[in-house]
Amino acid sequence: MGKLRGFLEYDRIDEANIPVADRVKNYKEFTVHPGEEKLQDQGARCMDCGVPFCHSGCPLGNMIPDFNDAVYQNDWQKALRILHSTNNFPEFTGRLCPAPCEAACVLGIINPPVSIEMIEKYIVERGFKEGWIQANPPKNRTGKTIAVVGSGPAGLAAAQQLNRAGHTVTVFERDEKVGGLLRYGIPDFKMEKHLIDRREDQMSKEGVNFKTGINVGKDISIDEIRNQYDAVVLAGGSEYPRDLPVEGRELDGVHFAMDFLPQQNRRVSKEANTFSKEISAKGKDVIVIGGGDTGSDCIGTSIRQGAKSVTQLEIMPIPPEEEDKGLTWPNWPLKLRTSSSQEEGALRDFSVMTESIDGENGIVTSINCVKVNDKMKPIKNSQFKLKADLVLLAMGFIHPTHKGMIEDLGVEKDPRGNVLANTSDYKTSIDNVFSAGDMRRGQSLVVWAIREGRQCASSVDLFLSGERNLPF
């Protein structure tokens, strides 16, 4: 625990952000370090609650009270060891995770919960600053080889764990740089890409081989991969987007979010833009369809590009401003949340369905909408029109792309179209092939991807060595 009765002495604080007018001028992260003394005070708020529900709230099972106490005691190196024992990449989760651990915090029943995610982020950043995070190559090699297809958080976690067990790991990534959605889907203002680069450097020094610019199933067959390696881990993402099947969908100016966001990331990193058509929000009335994180990322990116206006539409009804803790705790509550991007100037509307899209000369000009009830049925005489020069579809992802590697492999799929594998061994229907992350479970959180990558690695190690040498 932290300080005895510390939760009565200190109030919760969150990271401050630099003003909107300043931060939208660039694509850099905009949070402000609260100072280590204040972080120690936040660690002191952790209660001796008997049963730490934050453990069950965190998919990784992070030992949260332990690292909170270490921070309170000003033993940051110990806090880092505790954090890394369950989480390979706290710098990712500390920025991108919605923090289900905080929703499960016992203190949160009566007071604001402990600032777990913020503490986690600054533990790992202190570790890099002090040089405590170094390459940790295995002392011995097993002679076994593993191919990991996909370099998102699931693939990276699996690769690091398996390499540290002494196996020889090669990661295949179709893009020019590793990171998957972390690099090409998450805007830089939420997570700058040098964070991925420094982990790649660490893993390379540990012995992980990275082969980028190779699309498995196109540049090299999956059968060839299977024949070359003792085991294969499929850790690609859930990339097939949910479409909007309405009249006018084909108009120029209507795009999937993942046709829009990667372009800006490539501009920031000065990479070659591989897309056939440039998409920009500058000077345009932008409509974002979809109320989740991807939609929020489209908002922040559009505002930074100089959009004239940004409106976000959500088909679901507006959630309550405060959750019913007696009903929801310790589970993730349904309540109204406002992201930093939404705070930057987006208009939001709920219970809205898009009926059609209008255009002139093949270019979008407006969308036609209708209000819906809680059963998502149109409400009579509630139609309205919105001006639109750019429409971004951010309605989630259905399943991984089947064409290519998955079809060629002939692996069984679950009813939703994901690669079929359970969480007891992560084995697919194909001998020596495993799967983890969004490709297996569907669109999910970065913290779940890391968990699945770690657990899959443990199962692969068991398959190859006959015993579990990695935590499961």
CSV table of C-alpha atoms in Angstrom, one decimal:
chain,number,residue,atom,x,y,z
A,1,MET,CA,0.0,0.0,0.0
A,2,GLY,CA,1.0,3.7,0.0
A,3,LYS,CA,0.9,6.0,2.9
A,4,LEU,CA,-1.4,5.0,5.8
A,5,ARG,CA,-4.5,7.2,5.4
A,6,GLY,CA,-2.9,8.9,2.4
A,7,PHE,CA,-6.1,8.7,0.5
A,8,LEU,CA,-7.6,11.0,3.1
A,9,GLU,CA,-4.6,13.4,2.9
A,10,TYR,CA,-4.2,13.8,-0.9
A,11,ASP,CA,-6.6,14.5,-3.7
A,12,ARG,CA,-6.3,12.9,-7.0
A,13,ILE,CA,-4.5,14.8,-9.7
A,14,ASP,CA,-4.4,14.1,-13.4
A,15,GLU,CA,-1.8,15.1,-16.0
A,16,ALA,CA,-2.2,18.7,-17.1
A,17,ASN,CA,-2.3,19.5,-20.8
A,18,ILE,CA,-0.8,22.5,-22.5
A,19,PRO,CA,-3.5,24.9,-23.8
A,20,VAL,CA,-5.5,23.9,-26.9
A,21,ALA,CA,-4.5,26.9,-28.9
A,22,ASP,CA,-0.8,25.9,-28.5
A,23,ARG,CA,-1.0,22.1,-28.8
A,24,VAL,CA,-3.0,22.0,-32.1
A,25,LYS,CA,-0.2,23.8,-33.8
A,26,ASN,CA,1.8,20.6,-34.0
A,27,TYR,CA,1.6,16.8,-33.6
A,28,LYS,CA,3.7,16.5,-30.4
A,29,GLU,CA,2.5,15.0,-27.1
A,30,PHE,CA,1.1,17.8,-24.9
A,31,THR,CA,0.9,16.4,-21.4
A,32,VAL,CA,2.8,18.2,-18.6
A,33,HIS,CA,4.9,16.2,-16.1
A,34,PRO,CA,3.3,16.7,-12.7
A,35,GLY,CA,6.6,16.5,-10.8
A,36,GLU,CA,8.0,13.5,-8.9
A,37,GLU,CA,6.8,14.7,-5.4
A,38,LYS,CA,3.2,14.9,-6.7
A,39,LEU,CA,3.6,11.4,-8.2
A,40,GLN,CA,4.8,10.1,-4.8
A,41,ASP,CA,1.7,11.7,-3.2
A,42,GLN,CA,-0.5,9.9,-5.8
A,43,GLY,CA,1.2,6.7,-5.0
A,44,ALA,CA,0.5,7.4,-1.3
A,45,ARG,CA,-3.3,7.4,-2.1
A,46,CYS,CA,-3.2,3.6,-2.7
A,47,MET,CA,-5.2,2.0,0.1
A,48,ASP,CA,-4.5,-1.2,2.0
A,49,CYS,CA,-7.8,-2.4,0.6
A,50,GLY,CA,-7.4,-6.1,1.4
A,51,VAL,CA,-8.5,-7.3,-2.0
A,52,PRO,CA,-6.9,-5.1,-4.8
A,53,PHE,CA,-9.6,-5.2,-7.5
A,54,CYS,CA,-7.2,-3.2,-9.7
A,55,HIS,CA,-5.4,-6.5,-10.3
A,56,SER,CA,-8.5,-8.1,-11.9
A,57,GLY,CA,-9.4,-4.8,-13.7
A,58,CYS,CA,-6.0,-4.9,-15.4
A,59,PRO,CA,-5.8,-7.5,-18.2
A,60,LEU,CA,-2.1,-7.8,-17.6
A,61,GLY,CA,-2.5,-8.4,-13.8
A,62,ASN,CA,-0.1,-5.5,-13.1
A,63,MET,CA,0.9,-5.5,-9.4
A,64,ILE,CA,-0.4,-2.1,-8.9
A,65,PRO,CA,-0.4,-1.6,-5.1
A,66,ASP,CA,3.2,-2.8,-5.1
A,67,PHE,CA,4.5,-0.3,-7.6
A,68,ASN,CA,2.4,2.5,-6.1
A,69,ASP,CA,4.0,1.8,-2.7
A,70,ALA,CA,7.5,1.8,-4.3
A,71,VAL,CA,6.8,5.2,-5.9
A,72,TYR,CA,5.6,6.5,-2.6
A,73,GLN,CA,8.8,5.2,-1.0
A,74,ASN,CA,10.8,7.0,-3.7
A,75,ASP,CA,12.2,3.6,-4.9
A,76,TRP,CA,11.6,4.1,-8.6
A,77,GLN,CA,13.9,1.4,-9.7
A,78,LYS,CA,12.0,-1.2,-7.6
A,79,ALA,CA,8.7,0.2,-9.1
A,80,LEU,CA,10.1,-0.3,-12.6
A,81,ARG,CA,11.1,-4.0,-11.8
A,82,ILE,CA,7.6,-4.7,-10.5
A,83,LEU,CA,5.9,-3.0,-13.5
A,84,HIS,CA,8.1,-4.8,-16.1
A,85,SER,CA,7.4,-8.2,-14.4
A,86,THR,CA,3.9,-8.1,-16.0
A,87,ASN,CA,4.1,-5.5,-18.7
A,88,ASN,CA,6.7,-5.4,-21.5
A,89,PHE,CA,5.7,-1.9,-22.7
A,90,PRO,CA,4.3,0.4,-19.9
A,91,GLU,CA,5.1,3.4,-22.0
A,92,PHE,CA,2.4,2.3,-24.5
A,93,THR,CA,-0.3,1.4,-22.0
A,94,GLY,CA,0.5,4.4,-19.9
A,95,ARG,CA,-0.5,6.6,-22.8
A,96,LEU,CA,-3.1,4.6,-24.6
A,97,CYS,CA,-4.9,2.3,-22.2
A,98,PRO,CA,-8.3,3.6,-21.0
A,99,ALA,CA,-7.3,2.3,-17.5
A,100,PRO,CA,-9.9,-0.4,-16.5
A,101,CYS,CA,-7.7,-0.8,-13.4
A,102,GLU,CA,-8.8,2.7,-12.3
A,103,ALA,CA,-12.4,1.8,-12.8
A,104,ALA,CA,-11.9,-1.2,-10.5
A,105,CYS,CA,-10.0,0.7,-7.8
A,106,VAL,CA,-11.6,0.3,-4.4
A,107,LEU,CA,-11.0,3.9,-3.5
A,108,GLY,CA,-13.0,4.8,-6.6
A,109,ILE,CA,-16.2,3.6,-4.9
A,110,ILE,CA,-16.3,6.7,-2.7
A,111,ASN,CA,-13.6,9.0,-4.0
A,112,PRO,CA,-11.7,9.6,-7.3
A,113,PRO,CA,-9.5,6.4,-7.9
A,114,VAL,CA,-5.8,6.3,-7.7
A,115,SER,CA,-4.0,7.8,-10.7
A,116,ILE,CA,-2.6,4.4,-11.7
A,117,GLU,CA,-2.1,5.0,-15.4
A,118,MET,CA,-0.2,8.3,-14.9
A,119,ILE,CA,2.0,6.7,-12.2
A,120,GLU,CA,2.8,3.8,-14.6
A,121,LYS,CA,3.8,6.1,-17.4
A,122,TYR,CA,6.2,8.1,-15.3
A,123,ILE,CA,7.8,5.0,-13.8
A,124,VAL,CA,8.9,3.7,-17.2
A,125,GLU,CA,9.9,7.2,-18.4
A,126,ARG,CA,12.1,7.6,-15.2
A,127,GLY,CA,13.6,4.2,-16.1
A,128,PHE,CA,14.6,5.3,-19.6
A,129,LYS,CA,15.9,8.6,-18.3
A,130,GLU,CA,18.1,7.0,-15.6
A,131,GLY,CA,19.3,4.3,-18.0
A,132,TRP,CA,17.8,1.5,-16.0
A,133,ILE,CA,16.2,0.0,-19.1
A,134,GLN,CA,18.8,-1.9,-21.0
A,135,ALA,CA,19.0,-4.8,-23.4
A,136,ASN,CA,18.6,-8.2,-21.6
A,137,PRO,CA,19.7,-10.9,-24.1
A,138,PRO,CA,19.4,-14.5,-23.1
A,139,LYS,CA,22.4,-16.3,-21.7
A,140,ASN,CA,21.8,-19.4,-23.8
A,141,ARG,CA,20.0,-20.2,-27.1
A,142,THR,CA,17.7,-23.2,-27.5
A,143,GLY,CA,18.2,-23.7,-31.2
A,144,LYS,CA,14.5,-23.3,-31.9
A,145,THR,CA,13.3,-20.6,-34.4
A,146,ILE,CA,10.0,-18.7,-34.3
A,147,ALA,CA,8.4,-16.4,-36.9
A,148,VAL,CA,6.1,-13.6,-35.5
A,149,VAL,CA,3.9,-12.1,-38.2
A,150,GLY,CA,3.0,-8.6,-37.2
A,151,SER,CA,4.8,-6.0,-35.1
A,152,GLY,CA,2.0,-4.4,-33.1
A,153,PRO,CA,1.9,-4.7,-29.3
A,154,ALA,CA,0.9,-8.4,-29.4
A,155,GLY,CA,3.7,-9.3,-31.8
A,156,LEU,CA,6.3,-7.3,-30.0
A,157,ALA,CA,5.4,-8.7,-26.6
A,158,ALA,CA,5.4,-12.3,-27.9
A,159,ALA,CA,8.7,-11.7,-29.7
A,160,GLN,CA,10.4,-10.2,-26.6
A,161,GLN,CA,9.2,-13.0,-24.3
A,162,LEU,CA,10.2,-15.8,-26.6
A,163,ASN,CA,13.6,-14.3,-27.3
A,164,ARG,CA,14.3,-14.0,-23.6
A,165,ALA,CA,13.4,-17.6,-23.3
A,166,GLY,CA,16.4,-18.3,-25.6
A,167,HIS,CA,14.6,-19.0,-28.8
A,168,THR,CA,15.6,-17.2,-32.0
A,169,VAL,CA,12.8,-14.9,-33.1
A,170,THR,CA,12.2,-13.1,-36.4
A,171,VAL,CA,9.4,-10.5,-36.7
A,172,PHE,CA,7.9,-9.9,-40.1
A,173,GLU,CA,6.3,-6.5,-40.7
A,174,ARG,CA,4.7,-5.5,-44.0
A,175,ASP,CA,5.3,-1.7,-43.4
A,176,GLU,CA,8.6,0.0,-43.5
A,177,LYS,CA,8.8,0.4,-39.7
A,178,VAL,CA,7.6,-1.7,-36.8
A,179,GLY,CA,4.7,-0.9,-34.5
A,180,GLY,CA,1.6,-1.7,-36.5
A,181,LEU,CA,-1.3,0.4,-35.4
A,182,LEU,CA,0.8,2.0,-32.7
A,183,ARG,CA,2.9,3.6,-35.5
A,184,TYR,CA,0.5,4.1,-38.3
A,185,GLY,CA,-2.9,4.4,-36.6
A,186,ILE,CA,-2.3,6.2,-33.3
A,187,PRO,CA,-1.6,9.9,-33.9
A,188,ASP,CA,1.8,11.3,-32.7
A,189,PHE,CA,0.0,13.7,-30.4
A,190,LYS,CA,-1.1,10.7,-28.4
A,191,MET,CA,2.1,8.7,-28.7
A,192,GLU,CA,5.3,9.9,-30.4
A,193,LYS,CA,7.0,7.3,-32.5
A,194,HIS,CA,10.4,7.5,-30.9
A,195,LEU,CA,8.9,5.5,-28.1
A,196,ILE,CA,8.5,2.5,-30.5
A,197,ASP,CA,12.0,3.1,-31.9
A,198,ARG,CA,13.7,2.9,-28.5
A,199,ARG,CA,12.0,-0.4,-27.7
A,200,GLU,CA,12.9,-1.8,-31.2
A,201,ASP,CA,16.5,-0.8,-30.5
A,202,GLN,CA,16.4,-2.6,-27.1
A,203,MET,CA,14.8,-5.8,-28.7
A,204,SER,CA,17.3,-5.8,-31.6
A,205,LYS,CA,20.2,-5.7,-29.1
A,206,GLU,CA,18.5,-8.6,-27.2
A,207,GLY,CA,18.7,-10.6,-30.4
A,208,VAL,CA,15.2,-10.2,-32.1
A,209,ASN,CA,15.4,-10.0,-35.8
A,210,PHE,CA,13.1,-7.5,-37.6
A,211,LYS,CA,12.3,-7.9,-41.3
A,212,THR,CA,10.2,-4.9,-42.4
A,213,GLY,CA,8.6,-4.2,-45.8
A,214,ILE,CA,7.7,-7.9,-46.1
A,215,ASN,CA,4.0,-8.8,-46.6
A,216,VAL,CA,3.6,-12.4,-45.6
A,217,GLY,CA,1.2,-14.0,-48.1
A,218,LYS,CA,2.4,-11.7,-50.9
A,219,ASP,CA,6.2,-11.2,-50.7
A,220,ILE,CA,6.7,-14.6,-49.1
A,221,SER,CA,4.2,-17.4,-48.7
A,222,ILE,CA,3.0,-18.5,-45.3
A,223,ASP,CA,4.0,-22.1,-46.3
A,224,GLU,CA,7.5,-21.0,-46.8
A,225,ILE,CA,7.5,-19.4,-43.4
A,226,ARG,CA,6.1,-22.5,-41.8
A,227,ASN,CA,8.8,-24.6,-43.4
A,228,GLN,CA,11.6,-22.4,-42.3
A,229,TYR,CA,10.6,-22.0,-38.6
A,230,ASP,CA,9.7,-24.3,-35.8
A,231,ALA,CA,6.7,-22.2,-34.8
A,232,VAL,CA,4.7,-19.3,-36.2
A,233,VAL,CA,2.8,-16.6,-34.3
A,234,LEU,CA,0.1,-14.8,-36.2
A,235,ALA,CA,-0.2,-11.4,-34.5
A,236,GLY,CA,-1.6,-9.1,-37.1
A,237,GLY,CA,-4.4,-6.7,-36.4
A,238,SER,CA,-8.1,-6.6,-37.0
A,239,GLU,CA,-7.9,-4.5,-40.1
A,240,TYR,CA,-11.1,-5.0,-42.1
A,241,PRO,CA,-13.2,-1.9,-41.4
A,242,ARG,CA,-16.9,-1.7,-40.9
A,243,ASP,CA,-18.4,0.1,-43.9
A,244,LEU,CA,-21.4,2.4,-44.3
A,245,PRO,CA,-23.6,0.8,-47.0
A,246,VAL,CA,-25.6,3.9,-48.0
A,247,GLU,CA,-26.3,5.8,-51.2
A,248,GLY,CA,-23.4,8.1,-51.9
A,249,ARG,CA,-20.7,6.0,-50.2
A,250,GLU,CA,-18.7,5.9,-53.4
A,251,LEU,CA,-18.3,9.7,-53.6
A,252,ASP,CA,-14.9,11.3,-53.5
A,253,GLY,CA,-14.2,12.6,-50.0
A,254,VAL,CA,-15.7,9.6,-48.1
A,255,HIS,CA,-12.9,7.6,-46.6
A,256,PHE,CA,-12.1,5.0,-43.9
A,257,ALA,CA,-10.3,6.4,-40.9
A,258,MET,CA,-7.4,4.1,-41.6
A,259,ASP,CA,-7.0,5.6,-45.1
A,260,PHE,CA,-6.7,9.1,-43.4
A,261,LEU,CA,-4.8,8.6,-40.2
A,262,PRO,CA,-1.7,6.8,-41.5
A,263,GLN,CA,-1.1,9.5,-44.1
A,264,GLN,CA,-0.5,12.1,-41.4
A,265,ASN,CA,1.7,9.8,-39.3
A,266,ARG,CA,3.9,9.3,-42.4
A,267,ARG,CA,4.0,13.1,-43.0
A,268,VAL,CA,5.2,13.6,-39.4
A,269,SER,CA,7.9,11.0,-39.7
A,270,LYS,CA,8.8,12.1,-43.2
A,271,GLU,CA,8.1,8.7,-44.6
A,272,ALA,CA,7.1,8.1,-48.2
A,273,ASN,CA,3.3,8.2,-48.6
A,274,THR,CA,2.3,4.9,-50.1
A,275,PHE,CA,-1.4,6.0,-50.6
A,276,SER,CA,-2.6,6.8,-54.1
A,277,LYS,CA,-4.7,9.8,-53.0
A,278,GLU,CA,-3.8,12.5,-50.5
A,279,ILE,CA,-6.5,13.1,-47.9
A,280,SER,CA,-6.6,16.4,-46.1
A,281,ALA,CA,-9.1,18.2,-43.8
A,282,LYS,CA,-7.6,21.6,-44.4
A,283,GLY,CA,-10.4,24.2,-44.8
A,284,LYS,CA,-13.1,21.5,-44.9
A,285,ASP,CA,-16.3,20.8,-43.0
A,286,VAL,CA,-15.4,17.3,-41.6
A,287,ILE,CA,-17.9,14.7,-40.5
A,288,VAL,CA,-16.5,11.8,-38.4
A,289,ILE,CA,-18.9,8.9,-38.1
A,290,GLY,CA,-18.2,6.8,-35.1
A,291,GLY,CA,-17.8,7.8,-31.4
A,292,GLY,CA,-14.8,5.7,-30.3
A,293,ASP,CA,-11.1,6.2,-30.0
A,294,THR,CA,-10.5,6.1,-33.7
A,295,GLY,CA,-13.1,8.7,-34.3
A,296,SER,CA,-11.4,10.9,-31.7
A,297,ASP,CA,-8.1,10.4,-33.4
A,298,CYS,CA,-9.7,11.7,-36.6
A,299,ILE,CA,-11.0,14.7,-34.8
A,300,GLY,CA,-7.6,15.7,-33.4
A,301,THR,CA,-5.8,15.1,-36.7
A,302,SER,CA,-8.5,17.1,-38.6
A,303,ILE,CA,-8.2,20.1,-36.3
A,304,ARG,CA,-4.4,20.1,-36.6
A,305,GLN,CA,-4.7,20.0,-40.4
A,306,GLY,CA,-6.8,23.1,-40.2
A,307,ALA,CA,-10.4,21.9,-40.7
A,308,LYS,CA,-13.1,24.5,-40.9
A,309,SER,CA,-15.3,22.5,-38.6
A,310,VAL,CA,-15.4,19.0,-37.2
A,311,THR,CA,-18.6,17.1,-36.2
A,312,GLN,CA,-18.7,13.7,-34.7
A,313,LEU,CA,-21.7,11.5,-35.0
A,314,GLU,CA,-22.5,8.5,-32.8
A,315,ILE,CA,-25.4,6.1,-33.4
A,316,MET,CA,-25.6,5.1,-29.7
A,317,PRO,CA,-27.5,7.3,-27.2
A,318,ILE,CA,-25.6,9.7,-25.1
A,319,PRO,CA,-24.3,7.9,-21.9
A,320,PRO,CA,-25.0,9.2,-18.4
A,321,GLU,CA,-22.5,11.8,-17.1
A,322,GLU,CA,-21.8,9.7,-14.0
A,323,GLU,CA,-21.8,5.9,-13.7
A,324,ASP,CA,-23.9,4.0,-11.1
A,325,LYS,CA,-21.0,2.6,-9.1
A,326,GLY,CA,-23.3,0.4,-7.1
A,327,LEU,CA,-24.3,-1.3,-10.4
A,328,THR,CA,-21.1,-1.3,-12.4
A,329,TRP,CA,-18.1,-1.4,-10.0
A,330,PRO,CA,-15.6,-3.1,-10.4
A,331,ASN,CA,-16.4,-3.5,-14.1
A,332,TRP,CA,-15.9,-0.9,-16.8
A,333,PRO,CA,-18.7,1.7,-16.5
A,334,LEU,CA,-20.8,3.2,-19.2
A,335,LYS,CA,-20.6,7.0,-18.8
A,336,LEU,CA,-20.0,10.1,-20.9
A,337,ARG,CA,-16.3,10.6,-21.6
A,338,THR,CA,-14.7,13.5,-23.4
A,339,SER,CA,-11.3,13.0,-25.1
A,340,SER,CA,-8.6,15.6,-25.4
A,341,SER,CA,-9.3,15.8,-29.1
A,342,GLN,CA,-13.0,16.3,-28.6
A,343,GLU,CA,-12.1,19.1,-26.2
A,344,GLU,CA,-10.3,20.8,-29.0
A,345,GLY,CA,-13.4,22.0,-30.7
A,346,ALA,CA,-15.5,19.1,-32.1
A,347,LEU,CA,-19.3,19.2,-32.1
A,348,ARG,CA,-20.8,15.8,-30.9
A,349,ASP,CA,-24.2,14.4,-31.6
A,350,PHE,CA,-25.6,11.1,-30.4
A,351,SER,CA,-28.4,8.8,-31.5
A,352,VAL,CA,-27.7,9.8,-35.2
A,353,MET,CA,-27.9,7.5,-38.2
A,354,THR,CA,-26.6,8.4,-41.6
A,355,GLU,CA,-29.2,7.6,-44.3
A,356,SER,CA,-27.4,8.8,-47.4
A,357,ILE,CA,-24.6,11.0,-48.7
A,358,ASP,CA,-25.0,13.7,-51.3
A,359,GLY,CA,-22.5,15.1,-53.8
A,360,GLU,CA,-21.9,17.2,-56.9
A,361,ASN,CA,-19.6,16.2,-59.7
A,362,GLY,CA,-18.7,13.0,-57.9
A,363,ILE,CA,-17.5,14.9,-54.7
A,364,VAL,CA,-19.3,14.8,-51.4
A,365,THR,CA,-21.2,17.9,-50.3
A,366,SER,CA,-23.4,16.8,-47.5
A,367,ILE,CA,-24.8,13.9,-45.5
A,368,ASN,CA,-28.5,13.2,-44.7
A,369,CYS,CA,-29.1,12.0,-41.1
A,370,VAL,CA,-32.0,10.9,-38.9
A,371,LYS,CA,-32.3,10.7,-35.1
A,372,VAL,CA,-32.9,7.2,-33.8
A,373,ASN,CA,-34.4,5.8,-30.6
A,374,ASP,CA,-32.7,3.5,-28.0
A,375,LYS,CA,-33.4,0.6,-30.3
A,376,MET,CA,-31.7,2.4,-33.2
A,377,LYS,CA,-35.0,2.8,-35.1
A,378,PRO,CA,-35.5,6.1,-37.0
A,379,ILE,CA,-37.6,8.7,-35.2
A,380,LYS,CA,-40.4,10.2,-37.4
A,381,ASN,CA,-39.7,13.7,-38.8
A,382,SER,CA,-36.2,13.9,-37.3
A,383,GLN,CA,-34.3,14.0,-40.5
A,384,PHE,CA,-31.5,16.7,-40.9
A,385,LYS,CA,-28.7,17.5,-43.3
A,386,LEU,CA,-25.1,18.4,-42.5
A,387,LYS,CA,-22.6,20.1,-44.8
A,388,ALA,CA,-19.6,17.9,-45.5
A,389,ASP,CA,-16.5,18.2,-47.6
A,390,LEU,CA,-14.8,15.2,-45.9
A,391,VAL,CA,-16.5,12.2,-44.3
A,392,LEU,CA,-14.4,9.8,-42.2
A,393,LEU,CA,-15.7,6.4,-41.3
A,394,ALA,CA,-14.5,5.3,-37.9
A,395,MET,CA,-17.0,2.7,-37.0
A,396,GLY,CA,-14.6,0.0,-35.9
A,397,PHE,CA,-13.1,-3.1,-37.5
A,398,ILE,CA,-14.8,-6.4,-38.2
A,399,HIS,CA,-12.0,-9.0,-38.5
A,400,PRO,CA,-8.5,-9.4,-39.9
A,401,THR,CA,-8.0,-9.3,-43.7
A,402,HIS,CA,-8.6,-12.8,-45.0
A,403,LYS,CA,-7.2,-12.4,-48.5
A,404,GLY,CA,-3.6,-13.5,-48.6
A,405,MET,CA,-2.0,-15.1,-45.6
A,406,ILE,CA,-5.1,-16.3,-43.8
A,407,GLU,CA,-6.8,-17.8,-46.9
A,408,ASP,CA,-3.5,-19.3,-48.1
A,409,LEU,CA,-3.0,-21.0,-44.7
A,410,GLY,CA,-6.5,-22.4,-44.6
A,411,VAL,CA,-6.7,-21.8,-40.8
A,412,GLU,CA,-10.1,-22.1,-39.2
A,413,LYS,CA,-11.9,-18.9,-38.2
A,414,ASP,CA,-14.4,-18.2,-35.5
A,415,PRO,CA,-18.0,-17.0,-36.3
A,416,ARG,CA,-16.8,-13.3,-36.4
A,417,GLY,CA,-14.1,-14.1,-38.9
A,418,ASN,CA,-11.1,-14.0,-36.5
A,419,VAL,CA,-8.4,-16.6,-36.5
A,420,LEU,CA,-9.7,-19.4,-34.2
A,421,ALA,CA,-7.5,-20.1,-31.2
A,422,ASN,CA,-8.4,-20.4,-27.5
A,423,THR,CA,-6.7,-18.7,-24.6
A,424,SER,CA,-5.5,-21.9,-23.0
A,425,ASP,CA,-2.8,-22.5,-25.6
A,426,TYR,CA,-3.4,-20.0,-28.4
A,427,LYS,CA,-3.0,-22.8,-30.9
A,428,THR,CA,-4.8,-22.5,-34.3
A,429,SER,CA,-6.1,-25.4,-36.3
A,430,ILE,CA,-2.8,-25.6,-38.1
A,431,ASP,CA,0.1,-27.5,-36.5
A,432,ASN,CA,2.9,-25.2,-35.1
A,433,VAL,CA,0.8,-22.1,-35.8
A,434,PHE,CA,-0.4,-19.8,-33.0
A,435,SER,CA,-2.3,-16.6,-32.9
A,436,ALA,CA,-2.7,-13.7,-30.5
A,437,GLY,CA,-4.0,-10.1,-30.3
A,438,ASP,CA,-6.6,-8.5,-32.4
A,439,MET,CA,-6.2,-11.1,-35.2
A,440,ARG,CA,-7.5,-13.7,-32.7
A,441,ARG,CA,-9.8,-11.8,-30.3
A,442,GLY,CA,-11.0,-9.0,-32.6
A,443,GLN,CA,-10.6,-5.3,-32.2
A,444,SER,CA,-9.5,-4.5,-28.7
A,445,LEU,CA,-7.2,-2.5,-26.4
A,446,VAL,CA,-3.4,-2.3,-26.3
A,447,VAL,CA,-3.3,-3.8,-22.9
A,448,TRP,CA,-5.2,-6.9,-24.1
A,449,ALA,CA,-2.8,-7.2,-27.1
A,450,ILE,CA,0.2,-7.2,-24.7
A,451,ARG,CA,-1.4,-9.8,-22.5
A,452,GLU,CA,-2.2,-12.1,-25.4
A,453,GLY,CA,1.3,-11.7,-26.8
A,454,ARG,CA,2.8,-12.7,-23.4
A,455,GLN,CA,0.5,-15.6,-22.9
A,456,CYS,CA,0.9,-16.9,-26.4
A,457,ALA,CA,4.6,-16.7,-26.0
A,458,SER,CA,4.3,-18.9,-22.9
A,459,SER,CA,2.3,-21.5,-24.9
A,460,VAL,CA,4.8,-21.5,-27.8
A,461,ASP,CA,7.6,-22.0,-25.4
A,462,LEU,CA,5.7,-24.9,-23.8
A,463,PHE,CA,5.2,-26.4,-27.3
A,464,LEU,CA,8.8,-26.1,-28.2
A,465,SER,CA,10.5,-27.0,-24.9
A,466,GLY,CA,7.9,-29.2,-23.1
A,467,GLU,CA,7.7,-26.9,-20.1
A,468,ARG,CA,6.6,-23.4,-19.2
A,469,ASN,CA,9.6,-21.2,-18.7
A,470,LEU,CA,7.6,-18.0,-19.2
A,471,PRO,CA,4.7,-16.6,-17.1
A,472,PHE,CA,1.2,-17.3,-18.3
